[in-house]
Amino acid sequence: METIFVGLDVSKDETAICVRTSSATIVSSFKVAMDPQAIQDSHFSFSVVQCCHHFFGGHMGKPYPIEFRERVIAFVEADNTHRTSASRFQVSIKFVNDMVRLKQESGSLQAKRQGNPVAVN
């Protein structure tokens, strides 16, 4: 079984986060502002979950966790631009746009069902 390691390289201005395997394969690497809230708000916890799914038999293609979606929307609602929000959480601008639209249209951030609908006879 592969072991996952998470490393933090802390400087005055930013923190670099690297997720790698015991065989030294880098799975995820990104930087966030040197601010505890920025580290918490980053997709760090999602990266670890994503790595575990990749190396231990899950499938990739799962939606972001609802808690992460809520943090992104809360950041947007605090008068931050979609571009700034995407950069802060290291997601695409399209993802931020989609979450804002989903919240406006449905009032929820629950992921839509994936796959083809099941035919009912």
mmCIF file with all atom_site columns, C-alpha atoms in Angstrom:
data_model
loop_
_atom_site.group_PDB
_atom_site.id
_atom_site.type_symbol
_atom_site.label_atom_id
_atom_site.label_alt_id
_atom_site.label_comp_id
_atom_site.label_asym_id
_atom_site.label_entity_id
_atom_site.label_seq_id
_atom_site.pdbx_PDB_ins_code
_atom_site.Cartn_x
_atom_site.Cartn_y
_atom_site.Cartn_z
_atom_site.occupancy
_atom_site.B_iso_or_equiv
_atom_site.pdbx_formal_charge
_atom_site.auth_seq_id
_atom_site.auth_comp_id
_atom_site.auth_asym_id
_atom_site.auth_atom_id
_atom_site.pdbx_PDB_model_num
ATOM 1   C CA . MET A 1 1   ? 0.000   0.000  0.000   1.00 0.00 ? 1   MET A CA 1
ATOM 2   C CA . GLU A 1 2   ? 1.312   3.424  -1.004  1.00 0.00 ? 2   GLU A CA 1
ATOM 3   C CA . THR A 1 3   ? 1.868   5.992  1.761   1.00 0.00 ? 3   THR A CA 1
ATOM 4   C CA . ILE A 1 4   ? 0.914   9.642  1.210   1.00 0.00 ? 4   ILE A CA 1
ATOM 5   C CA . PHE A 1 5   ? 3.071   12.448 2.636   1.00 0.00 ? 5   PHE A CA 1
ATOM 6   C CA . VAL A 1 6   ? 2.136   16.116 2.949   1.00 0.00 ? 6   VAL A CA 1
ATOM 7   C CA . GLY A 1 7   ? 4.871   18.721 3.238   1.00 0.00 ? 7   GLY A CA 1
ATOM 8   C CA . LEU A 1 8   ? 4.597   22.402 4.126   1.00 0.00 ? 8   LEU A CA 1
ATOM 9   C CA . ASP A 1 9   ? 7.301   24.906 3.200   1.00 0.00 ? 9   ASP A CA 1
ATOM 10  C CA . VAL A 1 10  ? 6.558   28.037 5.183   1.00 0.00 ? 10  VAL A CA 1
ATOM 11  C CA . SER A 1 11  ? 8.024   31.453 4.402   1.00 0.00 ? 11  SER A CA 1
ATOM 12  C CA . LYS A 1 12  ? 7.130   34.974 5.488   1.00 0.00 ? 12  LYS A CA 1
ATOM 13  C CA . ASP A 1 13  ? 4.778   35.573 2.536   1.00 0.00 ? 13  ASP A CA 1
ATOM 14  C CA . GLU A 1 14  ? 3.412   32.184 1.501   1.00 0.00 ? 14  GLU A CA 1
ATOM 15  C CA . THR A 1 15  ? 3.134   28.494 2.299   1.00 0.00 ? 15  THR A CA 1
ATOM 16  C CA . ALA A 1 16  ? 3.911   25.871 -0.325  1.00 0.00 ? 16  ALA A CA 1
ATOM 17  C CA . ILE A 1 17  ? 2.009   22.615 0.134   1.00 0.00 ? 17  ILE A CA 1
ATOM 18  C CA . CYS A 1 18  ? 3.164   19.437 -1.564  1.00 0.00 ? 18  CYS A CA 1
ATOM 19  C CA . VAL A 1 19  ? 1.437   16.051 -1.492  1.00 0.00 ? 19  VAL A CA 1
ATOM 20  C CA . ARG A 1 20  ? 3.577   13.104 -2.593  1.00 0.00 ? 20  ARG A CA 1
ATOM 21  C CA . THR A 1 21  ? 3.726   9.322  -2.386  1.00 0.00 ? 21  THR A CA 1
ATOM 22  C CA . SER A 1 22  ? 6.371   7.200  -0.668  1.00 0.00 ? 22  SER A CA 1
ATOM 23  C CA . SER A 1 23  ? 7.849   6.577  -4.136  1.00 0.00 ? 23  SER A CA 1
ATOM 24  C CA . ALA A 1 24  ? 8.411   10.368 -4.419  1.00 0.00 ? 24  ALA A CA 1
ATOM 25  C CA . THR A 1 25  ? 5.680   10.936 -7.019  1.00 0.00 ? 25  THR A CA 1
ATOM 26  C CA . ILE A 1 26  ? 4.300   14.463 -6.572  1.00 0.00 ? 26  ILE A CA 1
ATOM 27  C CA . VAL A 1 27  ? 0.520   14.240 -6.637  1.00 0.00 ? 27  VAL A CA 1
ATOM 28  C CA . SER A 1 28  ? -0.393  17.844 -5.864  1.00 0.00 ? 28  SER A CA 1
ATOM 29  C CA . SER A 1 29  ? 1.594   21.005 -5.287  1.00 0.00 ? 29  SER A CA 1
ATOM 30  C CA . PHE A 1 30  ? 0.370   24.556 -4.759  1.00 0.00 ? 30  PHE A CA 1
ATOM 31  C CA . LYS A 1 31  ? 1.023   27.780 -2.826  1.00 0.00 ? 31  LYS A CA 1
ATOM 32  C CA . VAL A 1 32  ? -1.248  29.851 -0.601  1.00 0.00 ? 32  VAL A CA 1
ATOM 33  C CA . ALA A 1 33  ? -0.825  33.162 1.214   1.00 0.00 ? 33  ALA A CA 1
ATOM 34  C CA . MET A 1 34  ? 0.882   32.950 4.613   1.00 0.00 ? 34  MET A CA 1
ATOM 35  C CA . ASP A 1 35  ? -2.380  33.190 6.452   1.00 0.00 ? 35  ASP A CA 1
ATOM 36  C CA . PRO A 1 36  ? -3.951  30.359 8.469   1.00 0.00 ? 36  PRO A CA 1
ATOM 37  C CA . GLN A 1 37  ? -7.364  31.123 6.972   1.00 0.00 ? 37  GLN A CA 1
ATOM 38  C CA . ALA A 1 38  ? -5.951  30.935 3.424   1.00 0.00 ? 38  ALA A CA 1
ATOM 39  C CA . ILE A 1 39  ? -4.426  27.537 4.168   1.00 0.00 ? 39  ILE A CA 1
ATOM 40  C CA . GLN A 1 40  ? -7.712  26.309 5.643   1.00 0.00 ? 40  GLN A CA 1
ATOM 41  C CA . ASP A 1 41  ? -9.689  27.742 2.708   1.00 0.00 ? 41  ASP A CA 1
ATOM 42  C CA . SER A 1 42  ? -7.367  26.225 0.098   1.00 0.00 ? 42  SER A CA 1
ATOM 43  C CA . HIS A 1 43  ? -8.200  22.955 -1.549  1.00 0.00 ? 43  HIS A CA 1
ATOM 44  C CA . PHE A 1 44  ? -5.601  21.249 0.696   1.00 0.00 ? 44  PHE A CA 1
ATOM 45  C CA . SER A 1 45  ? -8.044  18.835 2.333   1.00 0.00 ? 45  SER A CA 1
ATOM 46  C CA . PHE A 1 46  ? -9.582  18.067 -1.052  1.00 0.00 ? 46  PHE A CA 1
ATOM 47  C CA . SER A 1 47  ? -6.117  17.334 -2.506  1.00 0.00 ? 47  SER A CA 1
ATOM 48  C CA . VAL A 1 48  ? -5.450  14.740 0.174   1.00 0.00 ? 48  VAL A CA 1
ATOM 49  C CA . VAL A 1 49  ? -8.836  13.103 -0.431  1.00 0.00 ? 49  VAL A CA 1
ATOM 50  C CA . GLN A 1 50  ? -8.221  13.191 -4.186  1.00 0.00 ? 50  GLN A CA 1
ATOM 51  C CA . CYS A 1 51  ? -4.820  11.529 -3.718  1.00 0.00 ? 51  CYS A CA 1
ATOM 52  C CA . CYS A 1 52  ? -6.287  8.793  -1.551  1.00 0.00 ? 52  CYS A CA 1
ATOM 53  C CA . HIS A 1 53  ? -8.957  8.048  -4.163  1.00 0.00 ? 53  HIS A CA 1
ATOM 54  C CA . HIS A 1 54  ? -6.327  7.957  -6.893  1.00 0.00 ? 54  HIS A CA 1
ATOM 55  C CA . PHE A 1 55  ? -3.914  5.643  -5.096  1.00 0.00 ? 55  PHE A CA 1
ATOM 56  C CA . PHE A 1 56  ? -6.291  3.497  -3.084  1.00 0.00 ? 56  PHE A CA 1
ATOM 57  C CA . GLY A 1 57  ? -8.947  2.559  -5.606  1.00 0.00 ? 57  GLY A CA 1
ATOM 58  C CA . GLY A 1 58  ? -11.521 5.349  -5.716  1.00 0.00 ? 58  GLY A CA 1
ATOM 59  C CA . HIS A 1 59  ? -12.504 6.935  -9.001  1.00 0.00 ? 59  HIS A CA 1
ATOM 60  C CA . MET A 1 60  ? -11.587 10.517 -9.890  1.00 0.00 ? 60  MET A CA 1
ATOM 61  C CA . GLY A 1 61  ? -14.543 12.539 -11.189 1.00 0.00 ? 61  GLY A CA 1
ATOM 62  C CA . LYS A 1 62  ? -16.241 12.999 -7.839  1.00 0.00 ? 62  LYS A CA 1
ATOM 63  C CA . PRO A 1 63  ? -17.620 16.472 -7.121  1.00 0.00 ? 63  PRO A CA 1
ATOM 64  C CA . TYR A 1 64  ? -15.907 18.810 -4.676  1.00 0.00 ? 64  TYR A CA 1
ATOM 65  C CA . PRO A 1 65  ? -17.159 18.315 -1.089  1.00 0.00 ? 65  PRO A CA 1
ATOM 66  C CA . ILE A 1 66  ? -20.096 20.519 -0.071  1.00 0.00 ? 66  ILE A CA 1
ATOM 67  C CA . GLU A 1 67  ? -17.990 22.172 2.675   1.00 0.00 ? 67  GLU A CA 1
ATOM 68  C CA . PHE A 1 68  ? -15.443 23.274 0.067   1.00 0.00 ? 68  PHE A CA 1
ATOM 69  C CA . ARG A 1 69  ? -18.199 24.614 -2.213  1.00 0.00 ? 69  ARG A CA 1
ATOM 70  C CA . GLU A 1 70  ? -19.624 26.582 0.753   1.00 0.00 ? 70  GLU A CA 1
ATOM 71  C CA . ARG A 1 71  ? -16.212 28.125 1.536   1.00 0.00 ? 71  ARG A CA 1
ATOM 72  C CA . VAL A 1 72  ? -15.804 29.219 -2.093  1.00 0.00 ? 72  VAL A CA 1
ATOM 73  C CA . ILE A 1 73  ? -19.274 30.827 -2.164  1.00 0.00 ? 73  ILE A CA 1
ATOM 74  C CA . ALA A 1 74  ? -18.738 32.506 1.225   1.00 0.00 ? 74  ALA A CA 1
ATOM 75  C CA . PHE A 1 75  ? -15.528 34.035 -0.154  1.00 0.00 ? 75  PHE A CA 1
ATOM 76  C CA . VAL A 1 76  ? -17.374 35.302 -3.257  1.00 0.00 ? 76  VAL A CA 1
ATOM 77  C CA . GLU A 1 77  ? -20.192 36.681 -1.103  1.00 0.00 ? 77  GLU A CA 1
ATOM 78  C CA . ALA A 1 78  ? -17.597 38.606 0.940   1.00 0.00 ? 78  ALA A CA 1
ATOM 79  C CA . ASP A 1 79  ? -17.234 40.888 -2.130  1.00 0.00 ? 79  ASP A CA 1
ATOM 80  C CA . ASN A 1 80  ? -14.370 39.019 -3.802  1.00 0.00 ? 80  ASN A CA 1
ATOM 81  C CA . THR A 1 81  ? -14.292 38.626 -7.567  1.00 0.00 ? 81  THR A CA 1
ATOM 82  C CA . HIS A 1 82  ? -14.746 35.254 -9.241  1.00 0.00 ? 82  HIS A CA 1
ATOM 83  C CA . ARG A 1 83  ? -11.175 35.459 -10.543 1.00 0.00 ? 83  ARG A CA 1
ATOM 84  C CA . THR A 1 84  ? -9.770  36.188 -7.058  1.00 0.00 ? 84  THR A CA 1
ATOM 85  C CA . SER A 1 85  ? -11.873 33.396 -5.577  1.00 0.00 ? 85  SER A CA 1
ATOM 86  C CA . ALA A 1 86  ? -10.708 30.903 -8.204  1.00 0.00 ? 86  ALA A CA 1
ATOM 87  C CA . SER A 1 87  ? -7.093  31.836 -7.530  1.00 0.00 ? 87  SER A CA 1
ATOM 88  C CA . ARG A 1 88  ? -7.511  31.645 -3.754  1.00 0.00 ? 88  ARG A CA 1
ATOM 89  C CA . PHE A 1 89  ? -9.056  28.163 -3.860  1.00 0.00 ? 89  PHE A CA 1
ATOM 90  C CA . GLN A 1 90  ? -7.056  26.978 -6.892  1.00 0.00 ? 90  GLN A CA 1
ATOM 91  C CA . VAL A 1 91  ? -10.097 26.072 -8.967  1.00 0.00 ? 91  VAL A CA 1
ATOM 92  C CA . SER A 1 92  ? -11.208 27.274 -12.385 1.00 0.00 ? 92  SER A CA 1
ATOM 93  C CA . ILE A 1 93  ? -13.172 30.478 -12.835 1.00 0.00 ? 93  ILE A CA 1
ATOM 94  C CA . LYS A 1 94  ? -15.816 28.309 -14.516 1.00 0.00 ? 94  LYS A CA 1
ATOM 95  C CA . PHE A 1 95  ? -16.182 26.305 -11.290 1.00 0.00 ? 95  PHE A CA 1
ATOM 96  C CA . VAL A 1 96  ? -16.763 29.531 -9.314  1.00 0.00 ? 96  VAL A CA 1
ATOM 97  C CA . ASN A 1 97  ? -19.245 30.775 -11.939 1.00 0.00 ? 97  ASN A CA 1
ATOM 98  C CA . ASP A 1 98  ? -21.059 27.423 -11.873 1.00 0.00 ? 98  ASP A CA 1
ATOM 99  C CA . MET A 1 99  ? -21.289 27.444 -8.058  1.00 0.00 ? 99  MET A CA 1
ATOM 100 C CA . VAL A 1 100 ? -22.645 31.010 -8.003  1.00 0.00 ? 100 VAL A CA 1
ATOM 101 C CA . ARG A 1 101 ? -25.205 30.097 -10.683 1.00 0.00 ? 101 ARG A CA 1
ATOM 102 C CA . LEU A 1 102 ? -26.165 26.866 -8.859  1.00 0.00 ? 102 LEU A CA 1
ATOM 103 C CA . LYS A 1 103 ? -26.666 28.783 -5.594  1.00 0.00 ? 103 LYS A CA 1
ATOM 104 C CA . GLN A 1 104 ? -28.798 31.438 -7.346  1.00 0.00 ? 104 GLN A CA 1
ATOM 105 C CA . GLU A 1 105 ? -30.937 28.925 -9.249  1.00 0.00 ? 105 GLU A CA 1
ATOM 106 C CA . SER A 1 106 ? -31.447 26.216 -6.647  1.00 0.00 ? 106 SER A CA 1
ATOM 107 C CA . GLY A 1 107 ? -30.536 27.876 -3.350  1.00 0.00 ? 107 GLY A CA 1
ATOM 108 C CA . SER A 1 108 ? -28.231 24.930 -2.682  1.00 0.00 ? 108 SER A CA 1
ATOM 109 C CA . LEU A 1 109 ? -24.688 23.887 -3.532  1.00 0.00 ? 109 LEU A CA 1
ATOM 110 C CA . GLN A 1 110 ? -25.529 20.188 -3.633  1.00 0.00 ? 110 GLN A CA 1
ATOM 111 C CA . ALA A 1 111 ? -23.872 18.488 -6.595  1.00 0.00 ? 111 ALA A CA 1
ATOM 112 C CA . LYS A 1 112 ? -26.156 17.355 -9.369  1.00 0.00 ? 112 LYS A CA 1
ATOM 113 C CA . ARG A 1 113 ? -26.514 13.633 -9.996  1.00 0.00 ? 113 ARG A CA 1
ATOM 114 C CA . GLN A 1 114 ? -23.807 12.344 -12.332 1.00 0.00 ? 114 GLN A CA 1
ATOM 115 C CA . GLY A 1 115 ? -24.292 9.856  -15.125 1.00 0.00 ? 115 GLY A CA 1
ATOM 116 C CA . ASN A 1 116 ? -27.238 8.921  -17.272 1.00 0.00 ? 116 ASN A CA 1
ATOM 117 C CA . PRO A 1 117 ? -30.716 8.899  -15.762 1.00 0.00 ? 117 PRO A CA 1
ATOM 118 C CA . VAL A 1 118 ? -32.203 5.492  -15.131 1.00 0.00 ? 118 VAL A CA 1
ATOM 119 C CA . ALA A 1 119 ? -35.187 4.667  -17.367 1.00 0.00 ? 119 ALA A CA 1
ATOM 120 C CA . VAL A 1 120 ? -38.331 3.788  -15.436 1.00 0.00 ? 120 VAL A CA 1
ATOM 121 C CA . ASN A 1 121 ? -40.797 1.446  -17.133 1.00 0.00 ? 121 ASN A CA 1
#
